[in-house]
XYZ file of N, CA and C in Angstrom:
261
model
N -76.047 86.846 242.771
C -76.880 86.813 241.587
C -76.076 86.456 240.348
N -74.786 86.728 240.365
C -73.948 86.378 239.219
C -73.915 84.883 238.983
N -73.892 84.123 240.047
C -73.891 82.669 239.921
C -75.190 82.183 239.284
N -76.287 82.778 239.686
C -77.583 82.363 239.137
C -77.674 82.621 237.635
N -77.007 83.665 237.166
C -77.023 83.975 235.737
C -76.247 82.940 234.923
N -75.286 82.281 235.557
C -74.441 81.323 234.852
C -74.997 79.900 234.844
N -75.921 79.599 235.739
C -76.392 78.231 235.917
C -77.774 78.018 235.309
N -78.010 76.786 234.909
C -79.347 76.390 234.462
C -80.230 76.210 235.702
N -81.542 76.180 235.533
C -82.414 75.924 236.695
C -82.090 74.610 237.420
N -81.757 73.578 236.689
C -81.400 72.294 237.323
C -80.116 72.436 238.140
N -79.159 73.207 237.629
C -77.909 73.414 238.363
C -78.152 74.245 239.619
N -79.042 75.221 239.539
C -79.385 76.017 240.723
C -79.987 75.112 241.798
N -80.859 74.211 241.397
C -81.434 73.260 242.352
C -80.347 72.408 243.009
N -79.369 71.990 242.214
C -78.282 71.176 242.763
C -77.459 71.972 243.778
N -77.183 73.232 243.464
C -76.420 74.079 244.392
C -77.202 74.277 245.683
N -78.505 74.540 245.559
C -79.334 74.716 246.754
C -79.381 73.423 247.557
N -79.492 72.280 246.882
C -79.473 70.998 247.576
C -78.175 70.779 248.334
N -77.066 71.151 247.713
C -75.752 71.030 248.360
C -75.706 71.878 249.631
N -76.114 73.132 249.507
C -76.054 74.042 250.653
C -77.028 73.627 251.748
N -78.205 73.143 251.372
C -79.147 72.650 252.377
C -78.597 71.412 253.089
N -77.780 70.638 252.379
C -77.106 69.509 253.020
C -76.213 69.979 254.159
N -75.499 71.088 253.940
C -74.674 71.649 255.025
C -75.541 72.060 256.209
N -76.673 72.692 255.927
C -77.562 73.122 257.009
C -78.135 71.925 257.764
N -78.608 70.933 257.029
C -79.227 69.765 257.654
C -78.239 69.013 258.555
N -77.004 68.923 258.108
C -75.969 68.212 258.874
C -75.286 69.092 259.911
N -75.680 70.357 259.959
C -75.120 71.325 260.915
C -73.607 71.455 260.790
N -73.122 71.456 259.567
C -71.684 71.563 259.343
C -71.116 72.874 259.869
N -71.888 73.950 259.797
C -71.400 75.242 260.294
C -71.093 75.194 261.774
N -71.963 74.561 262.539
C -71.753 74.429 263.986
C -70.507 73.602 264.264
N -70.405 72.462 263.575
C -69.259 71.578 263.802
C -67.952 72.239 263.380
N -67.986 72.959 262.245
C -66.760 73.633 261.787
C -66.299 74.678 262.796
N -67.239 75.422 263.352
C -66.887 76.430 264.353
C -66.247 75.777 265.571
N -66.874 74.728 266.077
C -66.324 74.037 267.248
C -64.953 73.437 266.965
N -64.798 72.816 265.809
C -63.520 72.191 265.477
C -62.420 73.226 265.276
N -62.747 74.341 264.631
C -61.744 75.398 264.449
C -61.315 76.001 265.783
N -62.275 76.247 266.661
C -61.930 76.779 267.984
C -61.080 75.787 268.765
N -61.443 74.513 268.706
C -60.660 73.483 269.408
C -59.227 73.431 268.894
N -59.062 73.532 267.598
C -57.726 73.501 267.007
C -56.902 74.690 267.478
N -57.526 75.858 267.532
C -56.805 77.050 267.987
C -56.409 76.938 269.452
N -57.298 76.419 270.270
C -56.984 76.233 271.691
C -55.842 75.242 271.854
N -55.896 74.139 271.119
C -54.806 73.159 271.194
C -53.483 73.764 270.772
N -53.510 74.623 269.762
C -52.284 75.268 269.288
C -51.688 76.155 270.370
N -52.541 76.893 271.060
C -52.067 77.796 272.116
C -51.556 77.003 273.314
N -52.303 75.986 273.717
C -51.956 75.244 274.928
C -50.833 74.232 274.723
N -50.850 73.530 273.600
C -49.921 72.420 273.420
C -48.950 72.598 272.258
N -49.168 73.593 271.443
C -48.251 73.866 270.347
C -48.576 73.078 269.093
N -47.747 73.283 268.063
C -48.027 72.693 266.754
C -47.900 71.170 266.704
N -47.212 70.575 267.661
C -47.066 69.117 267.635
C -48.435 68.446 267.734
N -49.344 69.046 268.453
C -50.702 68.505 268.579
C -51.644 69.151 267.574
N -51.493 70.459 267.347
C -52.471 71.159 266.513
C -52.358 70.796 265.035
N -51.165 70.498 264.536
C -51.019 70.169 263.111
C -51.732 68.854 262.773
N -51.531 67.776 263.530
C -52.312 66.563 263.236
C -53.817 66.794 263.386
N -54.198 67.623 264.341
C -55.618 67.936 264.521
C -56.155 68.676 263.305
N -55.372 69.601 262.758
C -55.784 70.330 261.556
C -55.922 69.381 260.371
N -55.032 68.410 260.285
C -55.117 67.431 259.195
C -56.399 66.605 259.303
N -56.763 66.230 260.519
C -58.023 65.504 260.722
C -59.218 66.391 260.371
N -59.121 67.672 260.706
C -60.186 68.611 260.386
C -60.364 68.735 258.875
N -59.279 68.816 258.154
C -59.358 68.903 256.696
C -59.958 67.628 256.102
N -59.622 66.504 256.671
C -60.202 65.239 256.209
C -61.713 65.234 256.438
N -62.137 65.720 257.601
C -63.559 65.802 257.902
C -64.260 66.769 256.944
N -63.607 67.893 256.632
C -64.196 68.864 255.709
C -64.438 68.242 254.332
N -63.466 67.470 253.864
C -63.641 66.802 252.564
C -64.820 65.834 252.610
N -64.951 65.093 253.688
C -66.071 64.164 253.834
C -67.397 64.916 253.904
N -67.410 66.060 254.577
C -68.627 66.867 254.666
C -69.033 67.380 253.287
N -68.066 67.836 252.510
C -68.368 68.305 251.154
C -68.900 67.168 250.292
N -68.317 65.998 250.434
C -68.786 64.834 249.671
C -70.222 64.496 250.045
N -70.542 64.551 251.332
C -71.907 64.287 251.777
C -72.887 65.280 251.162
N -72.481 66.529 251.089
C -73.365 67.549 250.519
C -73.462 67.424 249.006
N -72.429 66.910 248.375
C -72.538 66.613 246.943
C -73.576 65.519 246.716
N -73.628 64.572 247.620
C -74.655 63.528 247.520
C -76.045 64.114 247.739
N -76.164 65.096 248.641
C -77.454 65.772 248.839
C -77.864 66.478 247.551
N -76.906 67.094 246.878
C -77.197 67.749 245.596
C -77.690 66.729 244.578
N -77.099 65.559 244.589
C -77.515 64.505 243.666
C -78.942 64.030 243.964
N -79.286 63.941 245.238
C -80.652 63.560 245.592
C -81.662 64.583 245.077
N -81.291 65.862 245.115
C -82.189 66.914 244.649
C -82.258 66.921 243.122
N -81.099 66.894 242.482
C -81.042 67.041 241.028
C -81.501 65.787 240.298
N -81.248 64.628 240.883
C -81.591 63.347 240.256
C -80.903 63.142 238.904
N -79.779 63.832 238.707
C -79.027 63.707 237.451
C -77.562 63.988 237.757
N -76.742 62.959 237.693
C -75.342 63.135 238.066
C -74.620 64.118 237.149
N -75.041 64.223 235.894
C -74.390 65.159 234.975
C -74.587 66.604 235.425
N -75.746 66.896 235.959
C -76.010 68.246 236.470
C -75.096 68.538 237.661
N -75.002 67.597 238.570
C -74.171 67.796 239.764
C -72.711 67.923 239.369
N -72.248 67.091 238.463
C -70.860 67.168 238.005
C -70.595 68.524 237.372
N -71.532 69.022 236.584
C -71.318 70.323 235.930
C -71.218 71.451 236.948
N -71.883 71.300 238.084
C -71.829 72.339 239.106
C -70.552 72.255 239.928
N -70.126 71.055 240.269
C -68.959 70.935 241.158
C -67.627 70.980 240.412
N -67.650 70.918 239.114
C -66.393 70.967 238.359
C -66.070 72.358 237.986
């Protein structure tokens, strides 16, 4: 509720749009699978394989966040609102 007190109604819509983007793209499911895979690789093959895999995972996470920022933009229809929320 503290976040809601700080944001304008348009910014709240942008935040909800961002989070719904994660749900629509099933990022939670993919993140769980990727994290488990990375841990298994670390145990079985060691850091030589798991570190590059973690780097790829972080790259995917950044792309997922960018996609959800675009979802926020579709909801808000105002880039200034989205920028104010993500900055």
